[in-house]
mmCIF file of C-alpha atoms and ligand atoms in Angstrom:
data_model
loop_
_atom_site.group_PDB
_atom_site.id
_atom_site.type_symbol
_atom_site.label_atom_id
_atom_site.label_comp_id
_atom_site.label_asym_id
_atom_site.label_seq_id
_atom_site.Cartn_x
_atom_site.Cartn_y
_atom_site.Cartn_z
ATOM 1 C CA MET A 1 90.780 104.635 109.103
ATOM 2 C CA ARG A 2 94.238 105.524 107.776
ATOM 3 C CA ILE A 3 94.416 105.774 104.002
ATOM 4 C CA PHE A 4 97.548 106.014 101.835
ATOM 5 C CA VAL A 5 96.875 107.434 98.380
ATOM 6 C CA THR A 6 99.598 107.502 95.734
ATOM 7 C CA GLY A 7 99.304 109.875 92.793
ATOM 8 C CA GLY A 8 96.913 112.089 94.747
ATOM 9 C CA CYS A 9 98.109 115.226 92.940
ATOM 10 C CA GLY A 10 96.878 113.944 89.579
ATOM 11 C CA PHE A 11 93.391 114.061 88.135
ATOM 12 C CA ILE A 12 91.544 111.104 89.685
ATOM 13 C CA GLY A 13 93.760 110.953 92.771
ATOM 14 C CA SER A 14 93.081 114.580 93.725
ATOM 15 C CA ASN A 15 89.355 114.085 93.226
ATOM 16 C CA PHE A 16 89.610 110.976 95.405
ATOM 17 C CA VAL A 17 91.467 112.808 98.200
ATOM 18 C CA ARG A 18 88.836 115.560 98.198
ATOM 19 C CA PHE A 19 86.079 112.942 98.127
ATOM 20 C CA LEU A 20 87.517 111.035 101.117
ATOM 21 C CA LEU A 21 87.971 114.157 103.228
ATOM 22 C CA ARG A 22 84.487 115.379 102.328
ATOM 23 C CA GLU A 23 82.661 112.091 102.886
ATOM 24 C CA GLY A 24 84.548 110.298 105.670
ATOM 25 C CA LYS A 25 84.729 111.845 109.112
ATOM 26 C CA ASP A 26 87.062 109.174 110.470
ATOM 27 C CA VAL A 27 89.422 109.089 107.540
ATOM 28 C CA GLU A 28 93.016 110.307 107.616
ATOM 29 C CA VAL A 29 94.610 110.677 104.201
ATOM 30 C CA THR A 30 98.303 110.624 103.316
ATOM 31 C CA ASN A 31 99.019 111.598 99.733
ATOM 32 C CA PHE A 32 102.322 110.303 98.331
ATOM 33 C CA ASP A 33 103.138 111.783 94.933
ATOM 34 C CA ALA A 34 106.309 112.298 92.895
ATOM 35 C CA LEU A 35 104.949 115.499 91.304
ATOM 36 C CA THR A 36 105.707 114.570 87.714
ATOM 37 C CA TYR A 37 104.411 116.837 84.941
ATOM 38 C CA ALA A 38 100.912 115.494 85.725
ATOM 39 C CA GLY A 39 101.098 116.076 89.463
ATOM 40 C CA ASN A 40 99.933 119.532 90.425
ATOM 41 C CA LEU A 41 99.708 120.742 93.997
ATOM 42 C CA GLU A 42 97.152 123.289 92.836
ATOM 43 C CA ASN A 43 94.749 120.358 92.354
ATOM 44 C CA LEU A 44 94.563 120.206 96.139
ATOM 45 C CA ALA A 45 94.289 123.931 96.816
ATOM 46 C CA GLY A 46 92.255 124.395 99.972
ATOM 47 C CA VAL A 47 92.956 120.865 101.170
ATOM 48 C CA GLU A 48 96.601 121.322 102.271
ATOM 49 C CA GLU A 49 95.664 122.684 105.674
ATOM 50 C CA HIS A 50 93.022 120.048 106.381
ATOM 51 C CA PRO A 51 93.789 118.469 109.782
ATOM 52 C CA ARG A 52 93.298 114.944 108.429
ATOM 53 C CA TYR A 53 95.443 115.423 105.306
ATOM 54 C CA ARG A 54 99.189 115.093 104.808
ATOM 55 C CA PHE A 55 101.310 115.361 101.663
ATOM 56 C CA LEU A 56 104.573 113.506 101.130
ATOM 57 C CA LYS A 57 106.673 113.995 98.018
ATOM 58 C CA GLY A 58 108.181 110.771 96.764
ATOM 59 C CA SER A 59 108.222 108.180 94.027
ATOM 60 C CA ILE A 60 106.656 104.736 94.236
ATOM 61 C CA THR A 61 109.803 103.462 92.496
ATOM 62 C CA ASP A 62 111.941 104.588 95.458
ATOM 63 C CA ARG A 63 112.002 101.662 97.874
ATOM 64 C CA GLU A 64 113.446 103.593 100.818
ATOM 65 C CA ALA A 65 111.059 106.512 100.457
ATOM 66 C CA VAL A 66 108.064 104.191 100.205
ATOM 67 C CA ASP A 67 109.185 102.138 103.225
ATOM 68 C CA ALA A 68 109.643 105.291 105.273
ATOM 69 C CA ALA A 69 106.289 106.721 104.235
ATOM 70 C CA LEU A 70 104.400 103.543 105.093
ATOM 71 C CA ARG A 71 106.119 103.013 108.423
ATOM 72 C CA THR A 72 103.436 104.827 110.433
ATOM 73 C CA GLY A 73 100.817 102.181 109.580
ATOM 74 C CA PHE A 74 97.877 102.267 107.167
ATOM 75 C CA ASP A 75 94.665 100.358 106.600
ATOM 76 C CA ILE A 76 94.377 100.730 102.832
ATOM 77 C CA VAL A 77 96.748 101.764 100.028
ATOM 78 C CA TYR A 78 95.064 103.099 96.883
ATOM 79 C CA ASN A 79 97.634 103.128 94.080
ATOM 80 C CA PHE A 80 96.687 105.829 91.563
ATOM 81 C CA ALA A 81 100.302 106.777 90.783
ATOM 82 C CA ALA A 82 101.085 106.091 87.156
ATOM 83 C CA GLU A 83 102.098 107.504 83.842
ATOM 84 C CA SER A 84 98.622 107.724 82.381
ATOM 85 C CA HIS A 85 98.679 109.150 78.852
ATOM 86 C CA VAL A 86 98.645 106.766 75.883
ATOM 87 C CA ASP A 87 100.146 109.344 73.511
ATOM 88 C CA ARG A 88 103.115 109.988 75.808
ATOM 89 C CA SER A 89 103.708 106.241 76.066
ATOM 90 C CA LEU A 90 104.481 106.269 72.340
ATOM 91 C CA TYR A 91 107.458 108.574 72.958
ATOM 92 C CA GLU A 92 108.731 107.392 76.342
ATOM 93 C CA PRO A 93 107.588 103.792 76.810
ATOM 94 C CA HIS A 94 110.274 102.955 79.380
ATOM 95 C CA VAL A 95 109.051 105.544 81.857
ATOM 96 C CA PHE A 96 105.723 103.711 81.769
ATOM 97 C CA LEU A 97 107.407 100.397 82.441
ATOM 98 C CA ASP A 98 109.353 101.840 85.329
ATOM 99 C CA THR A 99 106.531 103.726 87.056
ATOM 100 C CA ASN A 100 103.527 101.564 86.273
ATOM 101 C CA VAL A 101 105.125 98.146 86.653
ATOM 102 C CA ARG A 102 108.219 98.457 88.826
ATOM 103 C CA GLY A 103 106.672 101.226 90.929
ATOM 104 C CA THR A 104 103.596 99.120 91.639
ATOM 105 C CA ALA A 105 105.789 96.141 92.561
ATOM 106 C CA VAL A 106 107.909 98.231 94.948
ATOM 107 C CA LEU A 107 104.832 99.772 96.553
ATOM 108 C CA LEU A 108 103.051 96.440 96.978
ATOM 109 C CA GLU A 109 106.098 94.838 98.563
ATOM 110 C CA ALA A 110 106.460 97.756 100.972
ATOM 111 C CA ALA A 111 102.748 97.685 101.817
ATOM 112 C CA LEU A 112 102.954 94.007 102.716
ATOM 113 C CA LYS A 113 106.063 94.588 104.794
ATOM 114 C CA ALA A 114 104.314 97.429 106.626
ATOM 115 C CA LYS A 115 101.287 95.195 107.244
ATOM 116 C CA VAL A 116 98.852 97.389 105.333
ATOM 117 C CA LYS A 117 95.530 95.545 105.398
ATOM 118 C CA ARG A 118 94.531 96.018 101.764
ATOM 119 C CA PHE A 119 96.101 97.156 98.486
ATOM 120 C CA VAL A 120 93.826 98.641 95.827
ATOM 121 C CA GLN A 121 95.327 98.851 92.347
ATOM 122 C CA ILE A 122 93.675 101.493 90.157
ATOM 123 C CA SER A 123 93.613 100.172 86.624
ATOM 124 C CA THR A 124 91.918 100.732 83.316
ATOM 125 C CA ASP A 125 89.631 99.105 80.758
ATOM 126 C CA GLU A 126 92.475 99.570 78.262
ATOM 127 C CA VAL A 127 94.133 96.375 79.549
ATOM 128 C CA TYR A 128 91.473 94.378 77.661
ATOM 129 C CA GLY A 129 92.478 95.775 74.263
ATOM 130 C CA SER A 130 89.980 96.831 71.626
ATOM 131 C CA LEU A 131 86.413 95.724 70.870
ATOM 132 C CA GLY A 132 84.576 95.444 67.576
ATOM 133 C CA SER A 133 81.272 97.185 67.098
ATOM 134 C CA ASP A 134 79.517 95.068 69.711
ATOM 135 C CA GLY A 135 80.258 93.157 72.920
ATOM 136 C CA LEU A 136 81.489 94.264 76.340
ATOM 137 C CA PHE A 137 84.611 93.584 78.398
ATOM 138 C CA THR A 138 83.916 91.533 81.518
ATOM 139 C CA GLU A 139 86.391 90.970 84.339
ATOM 140 C CA THR A 140 87.288 87.590 82.811
ATOM 141 C CA THR A 141 87.981 88.900 79.299
ATOM 142 C CA PRO A 142 91.606 87.950 78.449
ATOM 143 C CA LEU A 143 94.016 90.878 78.608
ATOM 144 C CA LYS A 144 95.212 92.102 75.226
ATOM 145 C CA PRO A 145 96.698 95.564 75.725
ATOM 146 C CA SER A 146 97.706 97.575 72.652
ATOM 147 C CA SER A 147 99.864 100.484 73.819
ATOM 148 C CA PRO A 148 102.921 100.667 76.087
ATOM 149 C CA TYR A 149 100.616 102.409 78.596
ATOM 150 C CA SER A 150 98.012 99.669 78.675
ATOM 151 C CA ALA A 151 100.622 96.884 78.506
ATOM 152 C CA ALA A 152 102.317 98.344 81.592
ATOM 153 C CA LYS A 153 98.978 98.647 83.405
ATOM 154 C CA ALA A 154 98.115 95.037 82.494
ATOM 155 C CA ALA A 155 101.484 93.838 83.794
ATOM 156 C CA ALA A 156 100.900 95.666 87.085
ATOM 157 C CA ASP A 157 97.422 94.122 87.427
ATOM 158 C CA LEU A 158 98.805 90.638 86.895
ATOM 159 C CA TRP A 159 101.632 91.243 89.339
ATOM 160 C CA VAL A 160 99.259 92.396 92.061
ATOM 161 C CA LEU A 161 96.841 89.508 91.447
ATOM 162 C CA ALA A 162 99.735 87.016 91.521
ATOM 163 C CA TYR A 163 100.613 88.252 95.023
ATOM 164 C CA HIS A 164 97.085 87.378 96.078
ATOM 165 C CA HIS A 165 97.208 83.971 94.435
ATOM 166 C CA THR A 166 100.662 83.020 95.681
ATOM 167 C CA PHE A 167 101.085 84.855 98.979
ATOM 168 C CA GLY A 168 97.465 85.508 99.977
ATOM 169 C CA ALA A 169 97.940 89.295 99.785
ATOM 170 C CA ASP A 170 94.664 91.217 100.201
ATOM 171 C CA VAL A 171 94.445 93.064 96.893
ATOM 172 C CA VAL A 172 91.619 94.459 94.777
ATOM 173 C CA VAL A 173 91.926 95.748 91.200
ATOM 174 C CA THR A 174 89.555 98.351 89.740
ATOM 175 C CA ARG A 175 89.351 98.825 85.969
ATOM 176 C CA SER A 176 87.503 101.944 84.933
ATOM 177 C CA SER A 177 86.623 103.477 81.626
ATOM 178 C CA ASN A 178 87.612 107.007 80.488
ATOM 179 C CA ASN A 179 87.156 109.466 83.340
ATOM 180 C CA TYR A 180 86.349 113.135 82.848
ATOM 181 C CA GLY A 181 85.668 115.998 85.243
ATOM 182 C CA PRO A 182 87.443 118.799 87.152
ATOM 183 C CA PHE A 183 91.265 118.905 87.429
ATOM 184 C CA GLN A 184 91.987 116.689 84.416
ATOM 185 C CA PHE A 185 95.269 117.592 82.755
ATOM 186 C CA PRO A 186 94.532 119.215 79.381
ATOM 187 C CA GLU A 187 96.332 116.593 77.328
ATOM 188 C CA LYS A 188 93.370 114.176 77.456
ATOM 189 C CA LEU A 189 90.493 114.551 75.031
ATOM 190 C CA VAL A 190 87.850 116.311 77.149
ATOM 191 C CA PRO A 191 89.929 119.026 78.874
ATOM 192 C CA LEU A 192 92.143 119.550 75.800
ATOM 193 C CA PHE A 193 89.142 120.128 73.582
ATOM 194 C CA ILE A 194 87.292 122.333 76.099
ATOM 195 C CA SER A 195 90.335 124.556 76.617
ATOM 196 C CA ASN A 196 91.165 124.690 72.893
ATOM 197 C CA ALA A 197 87.551 125.565 72.076
ATOM 198 C CA VAL A 198 87.498 128.356 74.665
ATOM 199 C CA ASP A 199 90.650 129.824 73.090
ATOM 200 C CA GLY A 200 89.275 129.375 69.553
ATOM 201 C CA ASN A 201 92.016 126.843 68.710
ATOM 202 C CA ALA A 202 91.624 123.735 66.560
ATOM 203 C CA LEU A 203 90.334 120.483 68.073
ATOM 204 C CA PRO A 204 92.646 117.737 66.723
ATOM 205 C CA VAL A 205 90.491 114.655 66.084
ATOM 206 C CA TYR A 206 92.514 111.509 65.377
ATOM 207 C CA GLY A 207 91.673 109.547 62.221
ATOM 208 C CA ASP A 208 87.973 109.452 61.401
ATOM 209 C CA GLY A 209 86.876 110.311 64.957
ATOM 210 C CA ARG A 210 84.594 107.273 65.058
ATOM 211 C CA GLN A 211 86.483 105.547 67.889
ATOM 212 C CA VAL A 212 84.245 104.762 70.855
ATOM 213 C CA ARG A 213 85.033 105.284 74.543
ATOM 214 C CA ASP A 214 82.836 104.737 77.584
ATOM 215 C CA TRP A 215 82.757 107.934 79.685
ATOM 216 C CA LEU A 216 82.664 107.982 83.482
ATOM 217 C CA PHE A 217 82.291 111.108 85.613
ATOM 218 C CA VAL A 218 85.252 111.159 88.005
ATOM 219 C CA GLU A 219 83.112 111.402 91.158
ATOM 220 C CA ASP A 220 81.312 108.207 90.199
ATOM 221 C CA ASN A 221 84.681 106.493 89.904
ATOM 222 C CA CYS A 222 85.791 107.831 93.318
ATOM 223 C CA ARG A 223 82.681 106.332 94.924
ATOM 224 C CA ALA A 224 83.249 103.003 93.217
ATOM 225 C CA ILE A 225 86.950 102.870 94.131
ATOM 226 C CA GLU A 226 86.204 103.628 97.778
ATOM 227 C CA LEU A 227 83.564 100.887 97.848
ATOM 228 C CA ALA A 228 85.891 98.391 96.210
ATOM 229 C CA GLY A 229 88.481 99.245 98.881
ATOM 230 C CA LEU A 230 86.014 98.847 101.734
ATOM 231 C CA ARG A 231 83.825 96.000 100.558
ATOM 232 C CA GLY A 232 85.357 94.400 97.477
ATOM 233 C CA ARG A 233 86.422 90.772 97.752
ATOM 234 C CA ALA A 234 90.152 90.105 98.034
ATOM 235 C CA GLY A 235 91.770 88.971 94.801
ATOM 236 C CA GLU A 236 88.919 90.300 92.672
ATOM 237 C CA VAL A 237 88.765 92.699 89.742
ATOM 238 C CA TYR A 238 85.905 95.200 89.411
ATOM 239 C CA ASN A 239 85.009 96.941 86.164
ATOM 240 C CA ILE A 240 83.727 100.506 86.643
ATOM 241 C CA GLY A 241 81.964 102.115 83.698
ATOM 242 C CA GLY A 242 79.532 104.919 82.970
ATOM 243 C CA ARG A 243 77.262 103.062 80.539
ATOM 244 C CA ALA A 244 77.928 106.024 78.282
ATOM 245 C CA GLU A 245 79.525 104.916 75.060
ATOM 246 C CA ARG A 246 80.145 107.791 72.679
ATOM 247 C CA GLU A 247 82.092 108.260 69.460
ATOM 248 C CA ASN A 248 84.913 110.784 69.830
ATOM 249 C CA LEU A 249 83.284 112.952 67.194
ATOM 250 C CA ALA A 250 80.044 113.065 69.185
ATOM 251 C CA VAL A 251 81.968 114.084 72.319
ATOM 252 C CA THR A 252 83.824 116.719 70.315
ATOM 253 C CA LYS A 253 80.607 118.209 68.935
ATOM 254 C CA ALA A 254 78.960 118.168 72.377
ATOM 255 C CA ILE A 255 81.942 120.104 73.775
ATOM 256 C CA LEU A 256 81.759 122.679 70.973
ATOM 257 C CA ARG A 257 78.024 123.146 71.607
ATOM 258 C CA ALA A 258 78.575 123.529 75.358
ATOM 259 C CA VAL A 259 81.347 126.094 74.866
ATOM 260 C CA GLY A 260 79.375 127.852 72.095
ATOM 261 C CA LYS A 261 81.990 127.419 69.349
ATOM 262 C CA PRO A 262 81.525 126.319 65.697
ATOM 263 C CA GLU A 263 82.265 122.846 64.320
ATOM 264 C CA THR A 264 84.733 124.454 61.911
ATOM 265 C CA LEU A 265 87.232 124.193 64.788
ATOM 266 C CA ILE A 266 87.335 120.422 64.248
ATOM 267 C CA GLN A 267 90.551 119.426 62.539
ATOM 268 C CA TYR A 268 91.169 115.833 61.489
ATOM 269 C CA VAL A 269 94.778 114.818 62.140
ATOM 270 C CA LYS A 270 96.830 111.666 61.612
ATOM 271 C CA ASP A 271 95.504 108.736 63.614
ATOM 272 C CA ARG A 272 97.240 107.538 66.779
ATOM 273 C CA PRO A 273 99.423 104.488 65.992
ATOM 274 C CA GLY A 274 97.770 101.315 67.317
ATOM 275 C CA HIS A 275 94.625 103.292 68.169
ATOM 276 C CA ASP A 276 92.044 101.110 69.957
ATOM 277 C CA ARG A 277 88.697 101.319 68.196
ATOM 278 C CA ARG A 278 86.234 100.739 70.987
ATOM 279 C CA TYR A 279 86.108 100.191 74.765
ATOM 280 C CA ALA A 280 82.939 99.220 76.615
ATOM 281 C CA LEU A 281 82.481 97.589 80.004
ATOM 282 C CA ASP A 282 80.112 95.113 81.552
ATOM 283 C CA ILE A 283 79.598 96.515 85.071
ATOM 284 C CA ALA A 284 77.173 93.872 86.370
ATOM 285 C CA LYS A 285 79.709 92.586 88.920
ATOM 286 C CA ILE A 286 80.181 95.821 90.855
ATOM 287 C CA GLU A 287 76.466 96.591 90.570
ATOM 288 C CA GLY A 288 75.494 93.176 91.914
ATOM 289 C CA GLU A 289 78.160 92.774 94.602
ATOM 290 C CA LEU A 290 78.680 96.303 95.864
ATOM 291 C CA GLY A 291 75.449 98.014 94.857
ATOM 292 C CA TRP A 292 77.285 100.721 92.884
ATOM 293 C CA LYS A 293 76.068 102.259 89.671
ATOM 294 C CA PRO A 294 77.002 105.403 87.787
ATOM 295 C CA ALA A 295 74.928 108.333 89.053
ATOM 296 C CA VAL A 296 75.924 111.091 86.634
ATOM 297 C CA ALA A 297 74.628 110.936 83.051
ATOM 298 C CA PHE A 298 77.199 111.892 80.419
ATOM 299 C CA GLU A 299 75.347 115.028 79.299
ATOM 300 C CA ASP A 300 75.100 116.309 82.916
ATOM 301 C CA GLY A 301 78.691 115.396 83.709
ATOM 302 C CA LEU A 302 79.948 117.104 80.563
ATOM 303 C CA LYS A 303 77.938 120.232 81.382
ATOM 304 C CA ARG A 304 79.424 120.305 84.904
ATOM 305 C CA THR A 305 82.904 119.733 83.493
ATOM 306 C CA VAL A 306 82.630 122.507 80.893
ATOM 307 C CA GLU A 307 81.331 124.884 83.581
ATOM 308 C CA TRP A 308 84.251 123.956 85.838
ATOM 309 C CA TYR A 309 86.805 124.659 83.089
ATOM 310 C CA LEU A 310 85.095 127.937 82.191
ATOM 311 C CA GLY A 311 85.313 128.955 85.864
ATOM 312 C CA HIS A 312 88.931 127.799 86.313
ATOM 313 C CA ARG A 313 90.704 129.309 83.371
ATOM 314 C CA GLU A 314 93.620 130.324 85.539
ATOM 315 C CA TRP A 315 94.174 126.708 86.613
ATOM 316 C CA TRP A 316 94.373 125.297 83.098
ATOM 317 C CA SER A 317 96.157 128.290 81.576
ATOM 318 C CA ARG A 318 99.004 127.743 84.001
ATOM 319 C CA VAL A 319 99.080 124.056 83.228
ATOM 320 C CA LYS A 320 99.048 124.666 79.497
ATOM 321 C CA SER A 321 101.771 127.293 79.542
ATOM 322 C CA GLY A 322 104.487 125.090 81.076
ATOM 323 C CA ALA A 323 106.302 122.024 79.827
ATOM 324 C CA TYR A 324 102.982 121.067 78.345
ATOM 325 C CA ARG A 325 103.615 123.282 75.328
ATOM 326 C CA GLU A 326 106.814 121.468 74.431
ATOM 327 C CA TYR A 327 104.965 118.187 74.496
ATOM 328 C CA TYR A 328 102.126 119.659 72.474
ATOM 329 C CA ALA A 329 104.480 120.873 69.733
ATOM 330 C CA LYS A 330 106.313 117.547 69.606
ATOM 331 C CA HIS A 331 103.141 115.512 69.364
ATOM 332 C CA TYR A 332 100.954 117.547 67.055
ATOM 333 C CA GLY A 333 103.867 119.228 65.235
ATOM 334 C CA ALA A 334 103.004 121.195 62.152
ATOM 335 C CA ALA A 335 99.520 119.680 61.916
ATOM 336 C CA LEU A 336 98.121 122.537 64.012
HETATM 337 P P1 LIG B 1 97.325 111.623 86.104
HETATM 338 O O1 LIG B 1 98.356 111.487 85.040
HETATM 339 O O2 LIG B 1 96.430 112.809 86.103
HETATM 340 O O3 LIG B 1 98.034 111.584 87.546
HETATM 341 C C1 LIG B 1 99.046 110.694 87.859
HETATM 342 C C2 LIG B 1 99.644 111.125 89.198
HETATM 343 O O4 LIG B 1 100.627 110.158 89.577
HETATM 344 C C3 LIG B 1 100.351 112.478 89.169
HETATM 345 O O5 LIG B 1 100.023 113.239 90.309
HETATM 346 C C4 LIG B 1 101.824 112.115 89.173
HETATM 347 O O6 LIG B 1 102.652 113.110 89.776
HETATM 348 C C5 LIG B 1 101.797 110.842 89.993
HETATM 349 N N1 LIG B 1 102.950 109.975 89.730
HETATM 350 C C6 LIG B 1 103.469 109.613 88.524
HETATM 351 N N2 LIG B 1 104.543 108.830 88.698
HETATM 352 C C7 LIG B 1 104.703 108.680 90.043
HETATM 353 C C8 LIG B 1 105.612 107.968 90.858
HETATM 354 N N3 LIG B 1 106.626 107.275 90.308
HETATM 355 N N4 LIG B 1 105.478 108.019 92.191
HETATM 356 C C9 LIG B 1 104.468 108.739 92.766
HETATM 357 N N5 LIG B 1 103.583 109.451 92.040
HETATM 358 C C10 LIG B 1 103.698 109.412 90.706
HETATM 359 O O7 LIG B 1 96.501 110.271 86.067
HETATM 360 P P2 LIG B 1 94.938 110.011 86.302
HETATM 361 O O8 LIG B 1 94.213 110.267 85.050
HETATM 362 O O9 LIG B 1 94.531 110.691 87.548
HETATM 363 O O10 LIG B 1 94.969 108.437 86.518
HETATM 364 C C11 LIG B 1 95.157 107.891 87.830
HETATM 365 C C12 LIG B 1 95.155 106.381 87.738
HETATM 366 O O11 LIG B 1 93.924 105.944 87.180
HETATM 367 C C13 LIG B 1 96.249 105.810 86.844
HETATM 368 O O12 LIG B 1 96.741 104.650 87.450
HETATM 369 C C14 LIG B 1 95.534 105.474 85.550
HETATM 370 O O13 LIG B 1 96.155 104.403 84.888
HETATM 371 C C15 LIG B 1 94.160 105.115 86.056
HETATM 372 N N6 LIG B 1 93.055 105.349 85.110
HETATM 373 C C16 LIG B 1 92.851 106.584 84.576
HETATM 374 C C17 LIG B 1 91.760 106.783 83.718
HETATM 375 C C18 LIG B 1 91.461 108.140 83.130
HETATM 376 O O14 LIG B 1 90.529 108.258 82.329
HETATM 377 N N7 LIG B 1 92.173 109.199 83.491
HETATM 378 C C19 LIG B 1 90.917 105.734 83.398
HETATM 379 C C20 LIG B 1 91.163 104.473 83.963
HETATM 380 C C21 LIG B 1 92.228 104.307 84.829
HETATM 381 P P1 LIG B 2 92.475 110.144 75.634
HETATM 382 O O1 LIG B 2 91.779 111.213 76.388
HETATM 383 O O2 LIG B 2 93.930 110.307 75.345
HETATM 384 O O3 LIG B 2 92.197 108.778 76.425
HETATM 385 P P2 LIG B 2 92.503 107.238 75.980
HETATM 386 O O4 LIG B 2 93.454 107.223 74.873
HETATM 387 O O5 LIG B 2 93.090 106.704 77.245
HETATM 388 O O6 LIG B 2 91.166 106.647 75.637
HETATM 389 O O7 LIG B 2 91.732 109.924 74.264
HETATM 390 C C1 LIG B 2 90.354 109.610 74.205
HETATM 391 C C2 LIG B 2 90.007 109.358 72.769
HETATM 392 O O8 LIG B 2 90.157 110.591 72.047
HETATM 393 C C3 LIG B 2 90.946 108.373 72.080
HETATM 394 O O9 LIG B 2 90.200 107.600 71.128
HETATM 395 C C4 LIG B 2 91.945 109.251 71.351
HETATM 396 C C5 LIG B 2 91.107 110.474 70.987
HETATM 397 N N1 LIG B 2 91.868 111.748 70.917
HETATM 398 C C6 LIG B 2 91.776 112.543 69.774
HETATM 399 O O10 LIG B 2 91.069 112.222 68.802
HETATM 400 N N2 LIG B 2 92.499 113.713 69.743
HETATM 401 C C7 LIG B 2 93.290 114.101 70.781
HETATM 402 O O11 LIG B 2 93.957 115.164 70.682
HETATM 403 C C8 LIG B 2 93.340 113.280 71.955
HETATM 404 C C9 LIG B 2 94.190 113.683 73.121
HETATM 405 C C10 LIG B 2 92.614 112.110 71.986
#
């Protein structure tokens, strides 16, 4: 099976590439990535020389590059490539429109032209908007995205699904909750707070910290995405969640306990504009149709994640010392 992964140098994509090469003996993987700030070749250290792996640098917005890359023929395209950070989408919304919407459209068109058998669009629960204190998002919940990030992801989902409806394209959309695990860029809550705690720096909690996210260990998501690609029904959306709803403050305290640092490191900062209060997913569809369920409990996954970050200080120190710092100063400013 010939697999084309975009965004394979990012967090979930690199975990997915490793997962495919580890689990599938007959799988050849091409990783097509533009290497933006979030793309890090070090995420694939040890994989570069794998005989069934190939890296191509390029952007999904570049029609010629995408056409050329897909020319050799592929069975499935998994589109992970995206601008993925809500906070950054507040500063540079147009980059999100260009990559997440136009890039997906260019890639899908090229995949159809190249006769790729299936296109899997990796999406997010954030397209559904925000929940009150109860209820769950199902795959038929109307889309009501709040941020430029989630609006761009929702637009891409609709575009891809329209190609199924109108042209019969074989597409599948996966919508997962908040992933965490190894190789996550330390701008997202879990790796930012682990690395700050290790260094004895403040943990900036937005607003009252009572926002709720559902947490999914990245390996569980990789398994679900692969299954959706292999056995999902064309034109369908699959929610992928961890059944692990937690308030941000609870996650923050669990991280501090795991790293062995005091709660005095918690610092409440100005809330994120348009901050969604709660996400939670109904995952009955993927459980019933594909027999998937999350295997890693949040407490175990967090323990494994903290251990990974403690053992890979060099990896995240290098990430944090680059352009990341400029972003950090711009976003958190004098608050920290
Ligand atoms: P990430 O930011 O860690 O990685 C994104 C990758 O895409 C990087 O390697 C980057 O270089 C690459 N990329 C960006 N623009 C590109 C372009 N124009 N062409 C080619 N490559 C490009 O993101 P992530 O957290 O790994 O998320 C991957 C996907 O999963 C995204 O589509 C995101 O919306 C979705 N998702 C993420 C989460 C999460 O919790 N991280 C949850 C649900 C869905
Ligand atoms: P994040 O990891 O950015 O993911 P998303 O916004 O896609 O859910 O944030 C997770 C939650 O943590 C979200 O409610 C925002 C909050 N948060 C903070 O309180 N402080 C921070 O510094 C960050 C990055 C996030």
